Amino acid sequence: MYYHFISLIYLFWSTTCSQAHSFCDAGVTGYGPESGCGASNKILIKGGTVVNAYHQQIADVYVEDGLILAVQPNIKVGDDVTVLDATGKFVMPGGIDPHTHLAMEFMGTETIDDYFSGQAAALAGGTTMHIDFVIPVNGSLPAGFEAYVEKAKSSCMDYGFHMAITKWNDDVSKDMEIMVKEKGINSFKFFMAYKGSLMINDELLLEGFKKCKSLGALAMVHAENGDAVFEGQKRMIELGITGPEGHALSRPPVLEGEATARAIRLAHFVNTPLYVVHVMSRDAMEEIARARKSGQRVIGEPVVSGLILDDSSLWDPDFISAAKFVMSPPIRESGHGKALQQALSTGVLQLVGTDHCTFNSTQKAIGVDDFRKIPNGVNGIEERMHLVWDTMVESGQISITDYVRITSTECARIFNIYPRKGAILAGSDADIIILNPSSSFEISARSHHSRSDTNVYDGRKGKGKIEVTIAGGRIVWDNGFLNVVPGSGKYIEMPPHSYLFTGIDKADENYISSLKAPVKRYKVAT
């Protein structure tokens, strides 16, 4: 009965949304000989192990018109259905990347991957949805939103938006309400770093947290002490350290830990949930662990680069080789990644993103004489699903169901789009991957789908290969062949008041009643 009800809901959604799952735009070329046209809208995935975040079973999955209609053994179909044999393989929800920057203008240039190339890369790597960060235009949220709507016209898969807050006034407060109620945005990011550009102070942070709480929107922070980073950068330049290694040395883990602790305490003061993006250090992770142990609602998001890389490459004598690893917060010294992996395996950290923010070698060379000018960012949108499987599942640190949870389901739950996304259930969107645990993968800058000429994971090999990606009910990646067209993706609106807000009002009531104030006092005559 539940699945029938959910199916009816999503059938309704599918008719009221945009032309959601059409991958055939006449006159527009993309990857693949057919560019996504002419493919069957009926697919049967047979005999695989269907894995959700809390359950797995051997079953068939039947897809029609972009939706999953049935998940059960031995489904019988007609001749007009494309049949995929998944025997001995895992059938899982497509990945959802909670943290990307496509077509982002930053540090005097723009990321090399736009919405088409970045999303094409994502689909080749098993990610079927991502959430990108809208940067306001001169502080204006509506202008920023419209700019990103324009950028996303070339999209080839589903996407959502977070929004950054870079200044504060009454207009920003009102526009946040419009973004939540009319534009489908349920999260706002506050930069505690990048002094002089994106960074905000504690006063703005408090105002933003209060507004987020009132709207049921999730507050997010880039947690580094921007003032101290600025001082660290000056110190490195004074010491004559101008290369990429100066980037890591100028913003050590203690500054990430301090800002994380400060954001957590301010969120506790306001009593609103908090999401800490790209947790890169043991210092920050331990602050999150302490807060969660006390019962505070804090989400910690490590990114793939922080989980598996260390900072040794920043000391490479070749500038381009070193500069490609520059991101903020920095990739840390050996030991931090293992600590983050353990925290992910024990639930201290909840999901994995990428912070995919790519610049090619020419763009990185802008800072050849001054690390402060190197555009910050690394790749990962195509590599995430493979690397997390190899690093966390193949090593035995997490289960296969946990893999689904940290790469897809938990993101869908946090941003309030579950079970439409993040699940293999009747009524869910048909965003599906087939992973062969016996096959191997190798990452190469020569064969990846990003437009960048470098890759921070170049040469890495591992077990567990995503052989098929189905997005919106269409087979878009099949054993090395990508079949997508620009303009075929759709914007996913994300409603406010996710599960993280359950009980917040009650906690506020308890707090007020505990104050035993104001005290009624007698006036004393003088």
Tab-separated table of N, CA, C and O in Angstrom, residues 470-509:
chain	number	residue	atom	x	y	z
A	470	ILE	N	22.036	4.919	-15.174
A	470	ILE	CA	20.711	5.266	-15.697
A	470	ILE	C	20.273	6.552	-15.004
A	470	ILE	O	20.249	6.620	-13.778
A	471	ALA	N	19.985	7.572	-15.769
A	471	ALA	CA	19.568	8.860	-15.211
A	471	ALA	C	18.221	9.240	-15.813
A	471	ALA	O	18.076	9.298	-17.033
A	472	GLY	N	17.244	9.471	-14.963
A	472	GLY	CA	15.918	9.820	-15.462
A	472	GLY	C	15.324	8.749	-16.344
A	472	GLY	O	14.557	9.030	-17.257
A	473	GLY	N	15.679	7.500	-16.083
A	473	GLY	CA	15.124	6.385	-16.847
A	473	GLY	C	15.787	6.126	-18.174
A	473	GLY	O	15.310	5.291	-18.957
A	474	ARG	N	16.912	6.794	-18.452
A	474	ARG	CA	17.648	6.583	-19.705
A	474	ARG	C	19.037	6.054	-19.408
A	474	ARG	O	19.692	6.485	-18.456
A	475	ILE	N	19.487	5.143	-20.226
A	475	ILE	CA	20.841	4.618	-20.079
A	475	ILE	C	21.807	5.651	-20.663
A	475	ILE	O	21.853	5.868	-21.873
A	476	VAL	N	22.572	6.301	-19.814
A	476	VAL	CA	23.456	7.379	-20.256
A	476	VAL	C	24.936	6.979	-20.224
A	476	VAL	O	25.775	7.657	-20.821
A	477	TRP	N	25.238	5.914	-19.504
A	477	TRP	CA	26.620	5.409	-19.447
A	477	TRP	C	26.550	3.892	-19.486
A	477	TRP	O	25.870	3.273	-18.665
A	478	ASP	N	27.237	3.294	-20.452
A	478	ASP	CA	27.173	1.843	-20.611
A	478	ASP	C	28.525	1.324	-21.061
A	478	ASP	O	28.907	1.475	-22.224
A	479	ASN	N	29.275	0.756	-20.114
A	479	ASN	CA	30.567	0.139	-20.400
A	479	ASN	C	31.494	1.033	-21.220
A	479	ASN	O	32.046	0.625	-22.239
A	480	GLY	N	31.647	2.254	-20.773
A	480	GLY	CA	32.612	3.151	-21.389
A	480	GLY	C	32.055	4.086	-22.427
A	480	GLY	O	32.791	4.909	-22.980
A	481	PHE	N	30.769	3.995	-22.720
A	481	PHE	CA	30.159	4.871	-23.720
A	481	PHE	C	29.169	5.808	-23.041
A	481	PHE	O	28.253	5.374	-22.332
A	482	LEU	N	29.338	7.107	-23.291
A	482	LEU	CA	28.502	8.136	-22.702
A	482	LEU	C	27.518	8.643	-23.747
A	482	LEU	O	27.897	8.916	-24.882
A	483	ASN	N	26.254	8.761	-23.376
A	483	ASN	CA	25.212	9.099	-24.335
A	483	ASN	C	24.282	10.161	-23.739
A	483	ASN	O	23.231	9.860	-23.176
A	484	VAL	N	24.676	11.429	-23.823
A	484	VAL	CA	23.906	12.525	-23.237
A	484	VAL	C	23.930	13.738	-24.155
A	484	VAL	O	24.794	13.854	-25.028
A	485	VAL	N	22.973	14.634	-23.929
A	485	VAL	CA	22.939	15.889	-24.684
A	485	VAL	C	22.755	17.053	-23.728
A	485	VAL	O	22.106	16.925	-22.686
A	486	PRO	N	23.319	18.228	-24.053
A	486	PRO	CA	23.089	19.404	-23.200
A	486	PRO	C	21.633	19.825	-23.237
A	486	PRO	O	20.947	19.691	-24.251
A	487	GLY	N	21.166	20.329	-22.102
A	487	GLY	CA	19.797	20.809	-22.019
A	487	GLY	C	18.794	19.773	-21.586
A	487	GLY	O	17.591	20.058	-21.506
A	488	SER	N	19.252	18.557	-21.282
A	488	SER	CA	18.333	17.471	-20.949
A	488	SER	C	18.147	17.273	-19.449
A	488	SER	O	17.311	16.486	-19.022
A	489	GLY	N	18.922	17.988	-18.626
A	489	GLY	CA	18.768	17.864	-17.183
A	489	GLY	C	17.634	18.730	-16.676
A	489	GLY	O	17.089	19.560	-17.397
A	490	LYS	N	17.284	18.540	-15.401
A	490	LYS	CA	16.217	19.373	-14.833
A	490	LYS	C	16.584	19.808	-13.419
A	490	LYS	O	17.352	19.153	-12.710
A	491	TYR	N	16.020	20.930	-13.038
A	491	TYR	CA	16.242	21.504	-11.717
A	491	TYR	C	15.310	20.844	-10.712
A	491	TYR	O	14.104	20.741	-10.938
A	492	ILE	N	15.872	20.394	-9.607
A	492	ILE	CA	15.104	19.737	-8.554
A	492	ILE	C	14.895	20.723	-7.403
A	492	ILE	O	15.864	21.154	-6.759
A	493	GLU	N	13.664	21.099	-7.176
A	493	GLU	CA	13.367	21.968	-6.043
A	493	GLU	C	13.418	21.155	-4.750
A	493	GLU	O	12.938	20.020	-4.700
A	494	MET	N	13.997	21.761	-3.710
A	494	MET	CA	14.177	21.065	-2.440
A	494	MET	C	13.429	21.823	-1.350
A	494	MET	O	13.767	22.975	-1.048
A	495	PRO	N	12.401	21.204	-0.750
A	495	PRO	CA	11.581	21.910	0.237
A	495	PRO	C	12.300	22.069	1.575
A	495	PRO	O	13.211	21.305	1.900
A	496	PRO	N	11.897	23.054	2.374
A	496	PRO	CA	12.520	23.279	3.683
A	496	PRO	C	12.055	22.259	4.720
A	496	PRO	O	11.254	21.366	4.418
A	497	HIS	N	12.551	22.426	5.938
A	497	HIS	CA	12.136	21.634	7.096
A	497	HIS	C	12.408	20.136	6.899
A	497	HIS	O	11.500	19.302	6.978
A	498	SER	N	13.657	19.804	6.666
A	498	SER	CA	14.054	18.399	6.597
A	498	SER	C	13.976	17.782	7.990
A	498	SER	O	13.650	18.455	8.976
A	499	TYR	N	14.320	16.505	8.087
A	499	TYR	CA	14.238	15.800	9.366
A	499	TYR	C	15.094	16.447	10.449
A	499	TYR	O	14.832	16.277	11.646
A	500	LEU	N	16.103	17.204	10.046
A	500	LEU	CA	16.993	17.839	11.018
A	500	LEU	C	16.264	18.874	11.878
A	500	LEU	O	16.730	19.240	12.962
A	501	PHE	N	15.131	19.364	11.410
A	501	PHE	CA	14.388	20.391	12.143
A	501	PHE	C	13.309	19.820	13.063
A	501	PHE	O	12.667	20.564	13.798
A	502	THR	N	13.127	18.504	13.025
A	502	THR	CA	12.117	17.886	13.878
A	502	THR	C	12.445	18.124	15.355
A	502	THR	O	13.534	17.795	15.824
A	503	GLY	N	11.500	18.695	16.078
A	503	GLY	CA	11.681	18.907	17.505
A	503	GLY	C	12.374	20.198	17.894
A	503	GLY	O	12.531	20.487	19.092
A	504	ILE	N	12.789	21.000	16.922
A	504	ILE	CA	13.472	22.261	17.230
A	504	ILE	C	12.559	23.191	18.043
A	504	ILE	O	12.984	23.804	19.036
A	505	ASP	N	11.295	23.288	17.650
A	505	ASP	CA	10.361	24.160	18.370
A	505	ASP	C	10.209	23.719	19.818
A	505	ASP	O	10.157	24.553	20.737
A	506	LYS	N	10.114	22.407	20.022
A	506	LYS	CA	9.972	21.885	21.372
A	506	LYS	C	11.206	22.205	22.218
A	506	LYS	O	11.099	22.579	23.393
A	507	ALA	N	12.380	22.093	21.619
A	507	ALA	CA	13.616	22.419	22.332
A	507	ALA	C	13.648	23.892	22.724
A	507	ALA	O	14.112	24.251	23.814
A	508	ASP	N	13.147	24.754	21.838
A	508	ASP	CA	13.081	26.185	22.156
A	508	ASP	C	12.144	26.439	23.332
A	508	ASP	O	12.442	27.243	24.226
A	509	GLU	N	11.010	25.758	23.333
A	509	GLU	CA	10.060	25.908	24.433
A	509	GLU	C	10.693	25.474	25.760
A	509	GLU	O	10.526	26.137	26.795
